[in-house]
Short mmCIF file of C-alpha atoms in Angstrom, two decimals:
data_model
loop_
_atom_site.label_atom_id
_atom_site.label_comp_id
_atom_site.label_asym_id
_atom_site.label_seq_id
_atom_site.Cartn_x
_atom_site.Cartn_y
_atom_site.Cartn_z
CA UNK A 171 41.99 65.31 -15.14
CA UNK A 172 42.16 63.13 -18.44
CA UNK A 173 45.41 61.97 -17.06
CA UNK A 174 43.87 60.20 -13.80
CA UNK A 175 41.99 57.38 -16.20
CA UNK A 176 44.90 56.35 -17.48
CA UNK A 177 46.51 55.66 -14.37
CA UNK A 178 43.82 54.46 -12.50
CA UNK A 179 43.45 51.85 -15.92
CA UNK A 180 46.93 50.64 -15.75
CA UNK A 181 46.94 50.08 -12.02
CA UNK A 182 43.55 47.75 -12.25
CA UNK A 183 45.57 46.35 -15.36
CA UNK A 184 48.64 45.68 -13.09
CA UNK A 185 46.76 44.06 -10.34
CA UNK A 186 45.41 41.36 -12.32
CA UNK A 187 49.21 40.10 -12.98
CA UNK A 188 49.42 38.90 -9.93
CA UNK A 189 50.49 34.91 -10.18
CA UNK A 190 50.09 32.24 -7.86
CA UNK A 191 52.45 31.29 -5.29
CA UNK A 192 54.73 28.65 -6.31
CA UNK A 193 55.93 25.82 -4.45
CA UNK A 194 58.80 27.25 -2.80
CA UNK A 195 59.74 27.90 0.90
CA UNK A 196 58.36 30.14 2.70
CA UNK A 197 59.59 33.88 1.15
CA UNK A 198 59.86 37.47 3.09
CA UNK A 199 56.20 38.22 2.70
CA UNK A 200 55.46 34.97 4.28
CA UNK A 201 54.39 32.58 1.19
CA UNK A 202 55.39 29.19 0.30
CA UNK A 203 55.95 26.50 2.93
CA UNK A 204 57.84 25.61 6.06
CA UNK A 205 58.27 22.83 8.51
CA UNK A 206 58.69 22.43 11.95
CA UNK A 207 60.20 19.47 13.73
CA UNK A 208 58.28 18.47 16.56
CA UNK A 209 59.13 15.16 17.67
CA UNK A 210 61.63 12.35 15.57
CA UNK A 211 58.71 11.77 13.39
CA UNK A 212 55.95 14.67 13.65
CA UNK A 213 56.20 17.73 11.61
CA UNK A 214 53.94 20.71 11.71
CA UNK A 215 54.16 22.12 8.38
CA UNK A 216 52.80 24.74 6.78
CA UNK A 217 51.91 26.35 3.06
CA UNK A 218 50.82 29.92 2.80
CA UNK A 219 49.44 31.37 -1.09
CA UNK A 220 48.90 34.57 -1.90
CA UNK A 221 45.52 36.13 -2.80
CA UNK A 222 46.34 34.68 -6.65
CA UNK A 223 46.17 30.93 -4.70
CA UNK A 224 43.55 29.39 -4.89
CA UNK A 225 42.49 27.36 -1.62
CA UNK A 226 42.70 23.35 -3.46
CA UNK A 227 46.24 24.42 -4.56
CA UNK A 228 47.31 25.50 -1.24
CA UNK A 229 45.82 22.15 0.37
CA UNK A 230 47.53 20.27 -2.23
CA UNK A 231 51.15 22.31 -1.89
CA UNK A 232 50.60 21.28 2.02
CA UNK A 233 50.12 17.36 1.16
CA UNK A 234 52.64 17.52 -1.29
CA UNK A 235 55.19 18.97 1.52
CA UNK A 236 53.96 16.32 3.50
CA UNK A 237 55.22 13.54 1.23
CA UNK A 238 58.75 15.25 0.72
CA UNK A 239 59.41 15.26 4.35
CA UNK A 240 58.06 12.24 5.36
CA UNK A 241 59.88 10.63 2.09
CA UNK A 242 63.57 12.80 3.13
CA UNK A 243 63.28 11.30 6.72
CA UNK A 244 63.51 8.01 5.35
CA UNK A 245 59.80 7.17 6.29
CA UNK A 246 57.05 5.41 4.21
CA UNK A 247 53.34 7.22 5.17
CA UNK A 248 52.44 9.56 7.32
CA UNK A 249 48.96 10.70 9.01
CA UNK A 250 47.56 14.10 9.34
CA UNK A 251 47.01 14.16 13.27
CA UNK A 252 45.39 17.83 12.35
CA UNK A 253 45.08 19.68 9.78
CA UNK A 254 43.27 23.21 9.02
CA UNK A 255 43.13 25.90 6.15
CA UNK A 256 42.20 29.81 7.19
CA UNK A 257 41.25 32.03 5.03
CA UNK A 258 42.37 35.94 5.12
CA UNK A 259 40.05 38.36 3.60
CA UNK A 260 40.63 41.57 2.57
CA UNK A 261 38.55 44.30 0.89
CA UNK A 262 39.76 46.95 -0.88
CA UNK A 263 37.96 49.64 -2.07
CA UNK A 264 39.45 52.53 -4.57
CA UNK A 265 37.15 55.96 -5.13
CA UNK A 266 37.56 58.71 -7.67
CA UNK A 267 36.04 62.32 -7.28
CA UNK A 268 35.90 62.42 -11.04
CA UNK A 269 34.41 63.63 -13.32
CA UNK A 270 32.42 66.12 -11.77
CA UNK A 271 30.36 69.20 -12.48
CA UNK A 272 29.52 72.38 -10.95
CA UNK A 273 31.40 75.59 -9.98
CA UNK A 274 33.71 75.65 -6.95
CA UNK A 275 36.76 78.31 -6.51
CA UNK A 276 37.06 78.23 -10.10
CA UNK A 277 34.98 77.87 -12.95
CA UNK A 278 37.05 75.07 -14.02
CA UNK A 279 37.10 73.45 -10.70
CA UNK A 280 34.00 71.33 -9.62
CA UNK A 281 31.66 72.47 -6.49
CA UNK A 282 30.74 68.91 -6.21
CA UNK A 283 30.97 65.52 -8.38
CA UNK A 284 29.69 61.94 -8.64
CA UNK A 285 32.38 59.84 -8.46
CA UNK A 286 32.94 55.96 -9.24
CA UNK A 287 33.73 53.35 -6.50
CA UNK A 288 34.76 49.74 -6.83
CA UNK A 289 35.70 47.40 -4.44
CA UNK A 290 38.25 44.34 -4.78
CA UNK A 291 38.24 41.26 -2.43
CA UNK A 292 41.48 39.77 -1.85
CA UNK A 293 41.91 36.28 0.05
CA UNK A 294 45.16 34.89 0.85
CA UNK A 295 44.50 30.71 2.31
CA UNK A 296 46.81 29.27 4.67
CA UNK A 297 47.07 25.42 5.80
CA UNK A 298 48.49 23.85 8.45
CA UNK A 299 49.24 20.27 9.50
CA UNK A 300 50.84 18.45 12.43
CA UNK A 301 52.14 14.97 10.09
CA UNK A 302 53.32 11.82 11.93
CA UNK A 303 55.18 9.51 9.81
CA UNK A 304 56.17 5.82 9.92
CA UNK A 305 57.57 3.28 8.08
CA UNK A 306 56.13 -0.20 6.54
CA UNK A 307 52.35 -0.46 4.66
CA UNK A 308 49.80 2.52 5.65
CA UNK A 309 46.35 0.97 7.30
CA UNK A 310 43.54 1.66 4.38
CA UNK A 311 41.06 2.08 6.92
CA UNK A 312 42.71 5.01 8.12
CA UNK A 313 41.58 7.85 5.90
CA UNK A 314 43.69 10.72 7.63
CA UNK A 315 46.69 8.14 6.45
CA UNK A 316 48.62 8.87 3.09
CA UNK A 317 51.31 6.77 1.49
CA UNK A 318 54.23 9.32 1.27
CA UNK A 319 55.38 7.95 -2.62
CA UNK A 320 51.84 8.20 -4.15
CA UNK A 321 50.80 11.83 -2.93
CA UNK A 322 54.22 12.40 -4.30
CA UNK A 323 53.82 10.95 -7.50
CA UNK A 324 49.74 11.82 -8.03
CA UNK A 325 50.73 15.93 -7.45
CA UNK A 326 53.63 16.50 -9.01
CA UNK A 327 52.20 17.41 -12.15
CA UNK A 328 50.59 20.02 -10.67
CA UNK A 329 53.07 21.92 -8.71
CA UNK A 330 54.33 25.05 -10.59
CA UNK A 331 57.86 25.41 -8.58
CA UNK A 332 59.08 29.19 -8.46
CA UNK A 333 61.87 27.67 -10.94
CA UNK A 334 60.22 26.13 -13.72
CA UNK A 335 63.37 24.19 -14.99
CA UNK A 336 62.74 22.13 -11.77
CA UNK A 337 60.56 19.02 -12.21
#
């Protein structure tokens, strides 16, 4: 019985390492980003987190993929034609029968017992973008427009890649 604590402690201790996804293509349990060529210059792509993401990060790891493909394909801006984050939630709830009191089979084995419950919400955010990208000066009126070198530039400092020798 005294041993159950312990364990249940470590676990809850254990789930709170959980780190956020890193920039990084898309891995076997389906986080990080891919890209899809549609046409010569429109891309859906596509950044999934884990429940560790947070939602701006995943939004800004989906811009920031933007840029590096639009930038690779030799192109200058590019314009979010659509664009959409979902949001996964999960709840998980844990119970334990223990400690109890009362006599059961045994005097040493509980009839009946209050138990503790707590419940965890995980969500995991996914975005998704069809890009078009072309070359020359963006149109500033356009505010679904984004000059490829600047988003580039502005959000690198924030992307954590899953090797952090990379820049």
């Amino acid at each position: 019985m005294f041993l159950r604590w312990p364990v249940v402690l470590l676990a809850l201790a254990l789930a709170g390492c959980v780190t956020a996804t890193p920039y990084q293509p898309r891995n076997d349990r389906g986080h990080g980003y891919s890209e899809q060529k549609i046409e010569s210059n429109r891309y859906r792509i596509t950044f999934a987190g884990n429940s560790a993401t947070p939602r701006e990060i995943v939004e800004n790891y989906l811009l920031y993929r933007a840029a590096e493909v639009t930038l690779s394909q030799g192109y200058d801006y590019f314009v979010l034609a659509s664009r959409q984050t979902d949001a996964d939630t999960r709840y998980q709830q844990t119970m334990s029968a223990y400690p109890g009191f009362g006599y059961g089979y045994y005097y040493w084995y509980p009839a009946f017992s209050v138990g503790v419950s707590s419940t965890q919400t995980q969500t995991e955010y996914a975005a998704q973008a069809d890009v078009v990208m072309f070359k020359g000066a963006k149109n500033d009126q356009d505010t679904r427009a984004f000059n490829a070198a600047d988003v580039r530039l502005n959000l690198q400092p924030q992307v954590r890649r899953a090797d952090a020798s990379a820049p």
